[in-house]
């Protein structure tokens, strides 16, 4: 199985442009997450979804939006990118019904906003 | 507030043993995870502790003391491929992971 896939692998984006980072999982996990990882900092949660049809804000949600129309897909949209959104973005999923909530990560998207 | 403290960087020798410590303060507690992250790659799950004590899994072991807000990851028989960052992540009362900045482990021959 593919697990979690993310697209694109990397992207250079002009400030002010919009972009959607894609995330798809085939493990039928109910929960999904978006993190950003910056040098010297821990992973920071942007948005999450505990189940299809619901989303919640994480630690750093400003400038980002998400949707969860179905179990498999959890896209992250930057409506108007700014240079401070330059980062590596990881999507993750977990089967929270299992009680252990281990999160499994996609390969990441490296985004540069100029 | 919520806080994770782990060393920024450690160096060890191939074949040796290394212990990576993590102290944490969280709002509630629902277990603690350790992840491994090689440079340029995604974090991968190593271990999960929810009760006090030691969990052993091959060359890797993880220890938890909930009363002390303390955990460590023990790596034995170090190999060059163990060079990576190790991330400590307790889970808070909302079942959200709180991530430390990670410990970069450098293995020397």
PDB file of C-alpha atoms in Angstrom:
ATOM      1  CA  UNK A   1       0.000   0.000   0.000  1.00  0.00           C
ATOM      2  CA  UNK A   2       1.123   3.555  -0.647  1.00  0.00           C
ATOM      3  CA  UNK A   3       0.308   4.814   2.860  1.00  0.00           C
ATOM      4  CA  UNK A   4       0.269   8.583   2.620  1.00  0.00           C
ATOM      5  CA  UNK A   5       1.183  10.524  -0.478  1.00  0.00           C
ATOM      6  CA  UNK A   6       1.757  14.245  -0.813  1.00  0.00           C
ATOM      7  CA  UNK A   7       2.008  16.455  -3.864  1.00  0.00           C
ATOM      8  CA  UNK A   8       3.917  18.313  -5.019  1.00  0.00           C
ATOM      9  CA  UNK A   9       7.299  17.212  -3.640  1.00  0.00           C
ATOM     10  CA  UNK A  10       8.535  20.769  -3.795  1.00  0.00           C
ATOM     11  CA  UNK A  11       7.323  24.115  -5.069  1.00  0.00           C
ATOM     12  CA  UNK A  12       8.538  27.663  -5.474  1.00  0.00           C
ATOM     13  CA  UNK A  13       5.680  30.127  -5.182  1.00  0.00           C
ATOM     14  CA  UNK A  14       5.473  33.872  -5.680  1.00  0.00           C
ATOM     15  CA  UNK A  15       4.175  35.827  -2.711  1.00  0.00           C
ATOM     16  CA  UNK A  16       0.502  36.615  -3.027  1.00  0.00           C
ATOM     17  CA  UNK A  17      -0.282  33.523  -5.088  1.00  0.00           C
ATOM     18  CA  UNK A  18      -2.523  30.740  -3.852  1.00  0.00           C
ATOM     19  CA  UNK A  19      -1.632  27.093  -3.681  1.00  0.00           C
ATOM     20  CA  UNK A  20      -3.115  23.795  -2.553  1.00  0.00           C
ATOM     21  CA  UNK A  21      -0.949  21.067  -1.090  1.00  0.00           C
ATOM     22  CA  UNK A  22      -2.464  17.662  -1.634  1.00  0.00           C
ATOM     23  CA  UNK A  23      -2.515  14.756   0.798  1.00  0.00           C
ATOM     24  CA  UNK A  24      -4.066  11.329   0.265  1.00  0.00           C
ATOM     25  CA  UNK A  25      -4.001   8.256   2.490  1.00  0.00           C
ATOM     26  CA  UNK A  26      -5.160   4.733   1.703  1.00  0.00           C
ATOM     27  CA  UNK A  27      -5.144   3.310   5.246  1.00  0.00           C
ATOM     28  CA  UNK A  28      -8.743   4.350   6.018  1.00  0.00           C
ATOM     29  CA  UNK A  29      -7.497   6.336   9.006  1.00  0.00           C
ATOM     30  CA  UNK A  30     -10.132   8.603  10.497  1.00  0.00           C
ATOM     31  CA  UNK A  31      -7.801  11.366  11.676  1.00  0.00           C
ATOM     32  CA  UNK A  32      -5.514  13.509   9.525  1.00  0.00           C
ATOM     33  CA  UNK A  33      -3.116  16.357  10.294  1.00  0.00           C
ATOM     34  CA  UNK A  34      -1.067  19.071   8.650  1.00  0.00           C
ATOM     35  CA  UNK A  35       2.226  20.174  10.205  1.00  0.00           C
ATOM     36  CA  UNK A  36       4.943  22.567   9.244  1.00  0.00           C
ATOM     37  CA  UNK A  37       8.547  21.983  10.200  1.00  0.00           C
ATOM     38  CA  UNK A  38      11.055  24.805  10.366  1.00  0.00           C
ATOM     39  CA  UNK A  39      14.744  24.546  11.216  1.00  0.00           C
ATOM     40  CA  UNK A  40      15.338  24.459  14.952  1.00  0.00           C
ATOM     41  CA  UNK A  41      11.667  24.148  15.801  1.00  0.00           C
ATOM     42  CA  UNK A  42       9.470  21.171  16.520  1.00  0.00           C
ATOM     43  CA  UNK A  43       6.665  20.150  14.229  1.00  0.00           C
ATOM     44  CA  UNK A  44       3.821  22.630  14.564  1.00  0.00           C
ATOM     45  CA  UNK A  45       0.238  21.624  13.948  1.00  0.00           C
ATOM     46  CA  UNK A  46      -1.601  23.778  11.408  1.00  0.00           C
ATOM     47  CA  UNK A  47      -4.986  22.057  11.104  1.00  0.00           C
ATOM     48  CA  UNK A  48      -6.393  18.656  11.847  1.00  0.00           C
ATOM     49  CA  UNK A  49      -9.455  16.557  11.115  1.00  0.00           C
ATOM     50  CA  UNK A  50     -10.729  13.879  13.476  1.00  0.00           C
ATOM     51  CA  UNK A  51     -13.126  12.460  10.908  1.00  0.00           C
ATOM     52  CA  UNK A  52     -14.446  13.193   7.429  1.00  0.00           C
ATOM     53  CA  UNK A  53     -16.566  16.334   7.429  1.00  0.00           C
ATOM     54  CA  UNK A  54     -14.900  17.940  10.450  1.00  0.00           C
ATOM     55  CA  UNK A  55     -11.781  20.082  10.830  1.00  0.00           C
ATOM     56  CA  UNK A  56     -10.076  21.930  13.660  1.00  0.00           C
ATOM     57  CA  UNK A  57      -7.414  24.574  14.148  1.00  0.00           C
ATOM     58  CA  UNK A  58      -4.002  23.704  15.444  1.00  0.00           C
ATOM     59  CA  UNK A  59      -1.225  25.834  16.866  1.00  0.00           C
ATOM     60  CA  UNK A  60      -0.507  27.919  13.724  1.00  0.00           C
ATOM     61  CA  UNK A  61      -3.659  28.029  11.542  1.00  0.00           C
ATOM     62  CA  UNK A  62      -3.493  31.620  10.253  1.00  0.00           C
ATOM     63  CA  UNK A  63      -3.083  31.879   6.489  1.00  0.00           C
ATOM     64  CA  UNK A  64      -4.119  28.265   5.917  1.00  0.00           C
ATOM     65  CA  UNK A  65      -7.396  26.464   5.289  1.00  0.00           C
ATOM     66  CA  UNK A  66      -8.331  22.810   4.971  1.00  0.00           C
ATOM     67  CA  UNK A  67     -11.261  20.654   3.962  1.00  0.00           C
ATOM     68  CA  UNK A  68     -12.102  16.996   4.558  1.00  0.00           C
ATOM     69  CA  UNK A  69     -14.746  15.973   2.058  1.00  0.00           C
ATOM     70  CA  UNK A  70     -13.914  12.258   2.382  1.00  0.00           C
ATOM     71  CA  UNK A  71     -11.785   9.903   4.470  1.00  0.00           C
ATOM     72  CA  UNK A  72      -8.822   9.744   2.096  1.00  0.00           C
ATOM     73  CA  UNK A  73      -8.073  13.349   1.146  1.00  0.00           C
ATOM     74  CA  UNK A  74      -7.033  16.330   3.249  1.00  0.00           C
ATOM     75  CA  UNK A  75      -5.853  19.278   1.110  1.00  0.00           C
ATOM     76  CA  UNK A  76      -4.168  22.330   2.627  1.00  0.00           C
ATOM     77  CA  UNK A  77      -4.690  25.693   0.908  1.00  0.00           C
ATOM     78  CA  UNK A  78      -2.645  28.844   1.182  1.00  0.00           C
ATOM     79  CA  UNK A  79      -4.935  31.605  -0.052  1.00  0.00           C
ATOM     80  CA  UNK A  80      -2.278  34.295  -0.433  1.00  0.00           C
ATOM     81  CA  UNK A  81       1.222  33.018   0.289  1.00  0.00           C
ATOM     82  CA  UNK A  82       3.752  35.031   2.294  1.00  0.00           C
ATOM     83  CA  UNK A  83       7.520  34.399   2.691  1.00  0.00           C
ATOM     84  CA  UNK A  84       7.037  33.277   6.323  1.00  0.00           C
ATOM     85  CA  UNK A  85       5.137  30.282   4.974  1.00  0.00           C
ATOM     86  CA  UNK A  86       8.361  28.942   3.499  1.00  0.00           C
ATOM     87  CA  UNK A  87       8.678  25.588   5.239  1.00  0.00           C
ATOM     88  CA  UNK A  88       8.458  21.835   4.891  1.00  0.00           C
ATOM     89  CA  UNK A  89       4.872  20.658   5.189  1.00  0.00           C
ATOM     90  CA  UNK A  90       4.022  17.188   6.425  1.00  0.00           C
ATOM     91  CA  UNK A  91       0.657  15.500   6.279  1.00  0.00           C
ATOM     92  CA  UNK A  92      -0.034  12.693   8.743  1.00  0.00           C
ATOM     93  CA  UNK A  93      -2.842  10.314   9.583  1.00  0.00           C
ATOM     94  CA  UNK A  94      -3.812   8.123  12.500  1.00  0.00           C
ATOM     95  CA  UNK A  95      -6.392   5.564  13.432  1.00  0.00           C
ATOM     96  CA  UNK A  96      -7.600   7.209  16.633  1.00  0.00           C
ATOM     97  CA  UNK A  97     -10.106   4.423  17.185  1.00  0.00           C
ATOM     98  CA  UNK A  98      -7.162   2.111  17.945  1.00  0.00           C
ATOM     99  CA  UNK A  99      -6.463   3.986  21.171  1.00  0.00           C
ATOM    100  CA  UNK A 100      -2.782   4.440  20.452  1.00  0.00           C
ATOM    101  CA  UNK A 101      -3.100   7.245  17.904  1.00  0.00           C
ATOM    102  CA  UNK A 102       0.231   6.579  16.202  1.00  0.00           C
ATOM    103  CA  UNK A 103       0.645   9.157  13.471  1.00  0.00           C
ATOM    104  CA  UNK A 104       2.056   8.109  10.119  1.00  0.00           C
ATOM    105  CA  UNK A 105       3.623  10.760   7.945  1.00  0.00           C
ATOM    106  CA  UNK A 106       3.721  11.510   4.260  1.00  0.00           C
ATOM    107  CA  UNK A 107       7.034  12.353   2.562  1.00  0.00           C
ATOM    108  CA  UNK A 108       6.514  16.109   2.841  1.00  0.00           C
ATOM    109  CA  UNK A 109       6.260  19.109   0.545  1.00  0.00           C
ATOM    110  CA  UNK A 110       9.080  21.635   0.534  1.00  0.00           C
ATOM    111  CA  UNK A 111       7.572  25.064  -0.163  1.00  0.00           C
ATOM    112  CA  UNK A 112       9.529  28.228  -0.868  1.00  0.00           C
ATOM    113  CA  UNK A 113       7.635  31.524  -1.033  1.00  0.00           C
ATOM    114  CA  UNK A 114       9.532  34.370  -2.679  1.00  0.00           C
TER     115      UNK A 114
ATOM    116  CA  UNK B   1       2.144  26.049  29.192  1.00  0.00           C
ATOM    117  CA  UNK B   2       3.304  23.005  27.312  1.00  0.00           C
ATOM    118  CA  UNK B   3       6.998  22.411  26.937  1.00  0.00           C
ATOM    119  CA  UNK B   4       9.382  19.741  25.692  1.00  0.00           C
ATOM    120  CA  UNK B   5      13.080  19.761  26.517  1.00  0.00           C
ATOM    121  CA  UNK B   6      15.622  17.500  24.838  1.00  0.00           C
ATOM    122  CA  UNK B   7      19.288  18.040  23.925  1.00  0.00           C
ATOM    123  CA  UNK B   8      19.883  19.710  20.597  1.00  0.00           C
ATOM    124  CA  UNK B   9      22.691  17.446  19.495  1.00  0.00           C
ATOM    125  CA  UNK B  10      24.565  14.362  20.689  1.00  0.00           C
ATOM    126  CA  UNK B  11      27.550  12.456  19.328  1.00  0.00           C
ATOM    127  CA  UNK B  12      28.253   8.770  19.838  1.00  0.00           C
ATOM    128  CA  UNK B  13      30.512   6.073  18.465  1.00  0.00           C
ATOM    129  CA  UNK B  14      29.468   3.189  16.247  1.00  0.00           C
ATOM    130  CA  UNK B  15      28.772   0.086  18.337  1.00  0.00           C
ATOM    131  CA  UNK B  16      28.229   2.067  21.535  1.00  0.00           C
ATOM    132  CA  UNK B  17      25.088   2.888  23.546  1.00  0.00           C
ATOM    133  CA  UNK B  18      23.439   6.310  23.745  1.00  0.00           C
ATOM    134  CA  UNK B  19      20.579   7.636  25.868  1.00  0.00           C
ATOM    135  CA  UNK B  20      18.514  10.580  24.654  1.00  0.00           C
ATOM    136  CA  UNK B  21      16.576  12.283  27.443  1.00  0.00           C
ATOM    137  CA  UNK B  22      13.324  14.188  27.204  1.00  0.00           C
ATOM    138  CA  UNK B  23      11.468  16.134  29.878  1.00  0.00           C
ATOM    139  CA  UNK B  24       8.000  17.428  29.258  1.00  0.00           C
ATOM    140  CA  UNK B  25       5.174  19.498  30.664  1.00  0.00           C
ATOM    141  CA  UNK B  26       1.767  19.050  29.095  1.00  0.00           C
ATOM    142  CA  UNK B  27      -1.872  19.777  29.824  1.00  0.00           C
ATOM    143  CA  UNK B  28      -2.917  16.241  30.580  1.00  0.00           C
ATOM    144  CA  UNK B  29      -1.105  13.176  29.338  1.00  0.00           C
ATOM    145  CA  UNK B  30      -2.088  10.336  27.035  1.00  0.00           C
ATOM    146  CA  UNK B  31       1.215   8.667  26.354  1.00  0.00           C
ATOM    147  CA  UNK B  32       4.530   9.620  24.801  1.00  0.00           C
ATOM    148  CA  UNK B  33       5.887   8.859  21.357  1.00  0.00           C
ATOM    149  CA  UNK B  34       9.417   8.733  19.980  1.00  0.00           C
ATOM    150  CA  UNK B  35      10.001   9.242  16.276  1.00  0.00           C
ATOM    151  CA  UNK B  36      13.119   9.007  14.131  1.00  0.00           C
ATOM    152  CA  UNK B  37      13.691  11.491  11.329  1.00  0.00           C
ATOM    153  CA  UNK B  38      16.527  11.191   8.840  1.00  0.00           C
ATOM    154  CA  UNK B  39      17.610  14.400   7.150  1.00  0.00           C
ATOM    155  CA  UNK B  40      15.232  15.380   4.375  1.00  0.00           C
ATOM    156  CA  UNK B  41      12.753  12.643   5.225  1.00  0.00           C
ATOM    157  CA  UNK B  42       9.511  12.257   7.147  1.00  0.00           C
ATOM    158  CA  UNK B  43       9.380  11.248  10.821  1.00  0.00           C
ATOM    159  CA  UNK B  44       8.850   7.519  11.380  1.00  0.00           C
ATOM    160  CA  UNK B  45       7.378   5.929  14.497  1.00  0.00           C
ATOM    161  CA  UNK B  46       9.757   4.260  16.934  1.00  0.00           C
ATOM    162  CA  UNK B  47       7.968   3.716  20.228  1.00  0.00           C
ATOM    163  CA  UNK B  48       4.999   4.546  22.436  1.00  0.00           C
ATOM    164  CA  UNK B  49       4.854   4.543  26.248  1.00  0.00           C
ATOM    165  CA  UNK B  50       1.703   5.162  28.235  1.00  0.00           C
ATOM    166  CA  UNK B  51       2.613   3.417  31.511  1.00  0.00           C
ATOM    167  CA  UNK B  52       5.735   3.872  33.623  1.00  0.00           C
ATOM    168  CA  UNK B  53       8.622   1.618  32.803  1.00  0.00           C
ATOM    169  CA  UNK B  54      10.759   0.368  29.985  1.00  0.00           C
ATOM    170  CA  UNK B  55       9.550  -0.789  26.579  1.00  0.00           C
ATOM    171  CA  UNK B  56      12.115  -2.751  24.604  1.00  0.00           C
ATOM    172  CA  UNK B  57      12.031  -3.192  20.859  1.00  0.00           C
ATOM    173  CA  UNK B  58      15.179  -4.688  19.391  1.00  0.00           C
ATOM    174  CA  UNK B  59      18.107  -2.298  19.681  1.00  0.00           C
ATOM    175  CA  UNK B  60      15.817   0.525  20.815  1.00  0.00           C
ATOM    176  CA  UNK B  61      14.203   0.904  24.235  1.00  0.00           C
ATOM    177  CA  UNK B  62      12.073   3.704  25.646  1.00  0.00           C
ATOM    178  CA  UNK B  63      11.460   4.570  29.273  1.00  0.00           C
ATOM    179  CA  UNK B  64       8.740   6.664  30.875  1.00  0.00           C
ATOM    180  CA  UNK B  65       8.248   8.189  34.317  1.00  0.00           C
ATOM    181  CA  UNK B  66       4.937  10.052  34.385  1.00  0.00           C
ATOM    182  CA  UNK B  67       5.460  11.470  37.869  1.00  0.00           C
ATOM    183  CA  UNK B  68       8.746  13.053  36.797  1.00  0.00           C
ATOM    184  CA  UNK B  69       7.596  14.126  33.328  1.00  0.00           C
ATOM    185  CA  UNK B  70      10.594  12.273  31.931  1.00  0.00           C
ATOM    186  CA  UNK B  71      11.344   9.835  29.175  1.00  0.00           C
ATOM    187  CA  UNK B  72      14.438   8.522  27.489  1.00  0.00           C
ATOM    188  CA  UNK B  73      15.242   6.633  24.318  1.00  0.00           C
ATOM    189  CA  UNK B  74      18.082   4.132  24.572  1.00  0.00           C
ATOM    190  CA  UNK B  75      19.851   3.020  21.422  1.00  0.00           C
ATOM    191  CA  UNK B  76      22.221   0.038  21.644  1.00  0.00           C
ATOM    192  CA  UNK B  77      24.838  -1.305  19.233  1.00  0.00           C
ATOM    193  CA  UNK B  78      24.802   1.939  17.328  1.00  0.00           C
ATOM    194  CA  UNK B  79      25.037   1.779  13.565  1.00  0.00           C
ATOM    195  CA  UNK B  80      25.877   4.538  11.116  1.00  0.00           C
ATOM    196  CA  UNK B  81      22.301   4.446   9.832  1.00  0.00           C
ATOM    197  CA  UNK B  82      21.132   5.562  13.302  1.00  0.00           C
ATOM    198  CA  UNK B  83      22.443   9.039  12.503  1.00  0.00           C
ATOM    199  CA  UNK B  84      19.185  11.001  12.520  1.00  0.00           C
ATOM    200  CA  UNK B  85      17.081  13.324  14.625  1.00  0.00           C
ATOM    201  CA  UNK B  86      15.022  11.782  17.413  1.00  0.00           C
ATOM    202  CA  UNK B  87      11.765  13.501  18.275  1.00  0.00           C
ATOM    203  CA  UNK B  88      10.049  13.247  21.657  1.00  0.00           C
ATOM    204  CA  UNK B  89       6.293  13.878  21.497  1.00  0.00           C
ATOM    205  CA  UNK B  90       3.941  13.535  24.459  1.00  0.00           C
ATOM    206  CA  UNK B  91       0.194  13.503  23.789  1.00  0.00           C
ATOM    207  CA  UNK B  92      -1.893  16.005  25.726  1.00  0.00           C
ATOM    208  CA  UNK B  93      -5.417  15.791  27.087  1.00  0.00           C
ATOM    209  CA  UNK B  94      -6.845  16.687  23.663  1.00  0.00           C
ATOM    210  CA  UNK B  95      -4.945  13.799  22.079  1.00  0.00           C
ATOM    211  CA  UNK B  96      -2.692  16.250  20.251  1.00  0.00           C
ATOM    212  CA  UNK B  97       1.022  15.521  19.985  1.00  0.00           C
ATOM    213  CA  UNK B  98       3.327  18.181  21.407  1.00  0.00           C
ATOM    214  CA  UNK B  99       6.604  18.028  19.505  1.00  0.00           C
ATOM    215  CA  UNK B 100      10.076  18.805  20.738  1.00  0.00           C
ATOM    216  CA  UNK B 101      12.648  20.284  18.359  1.00  0.00           C
ATOM    217  CA  UNK B 102      14.419  16.932  18.341  1.00  0.00           C
ATOM    218  CA  UNK B 103      17.886  15.663  19.164  1.00  0.00           C
ATOM    219  CA  UNK B 104      20.301  15.344  16.280  1.00  0.00           C
ATOM    220  CA  UNK B 105      22.374  12.209  16.835  1.00  0.00           C
ATOM    221  CA  UNK B 106      25.707  11.987  15.056  1.00  0.00           C
ATOM    222  CA  UNK B 107      27.360   8.584  14.884  1.00  0.00           C
ATOM    223  CA  UNK B 108      31.115   8.472  14.339  1.00  0.00           C
ATOM    224  CA  UNK B 109      33.060   5.414  13.157  1.00  0.00           C
TER     225      UNK B 109
END
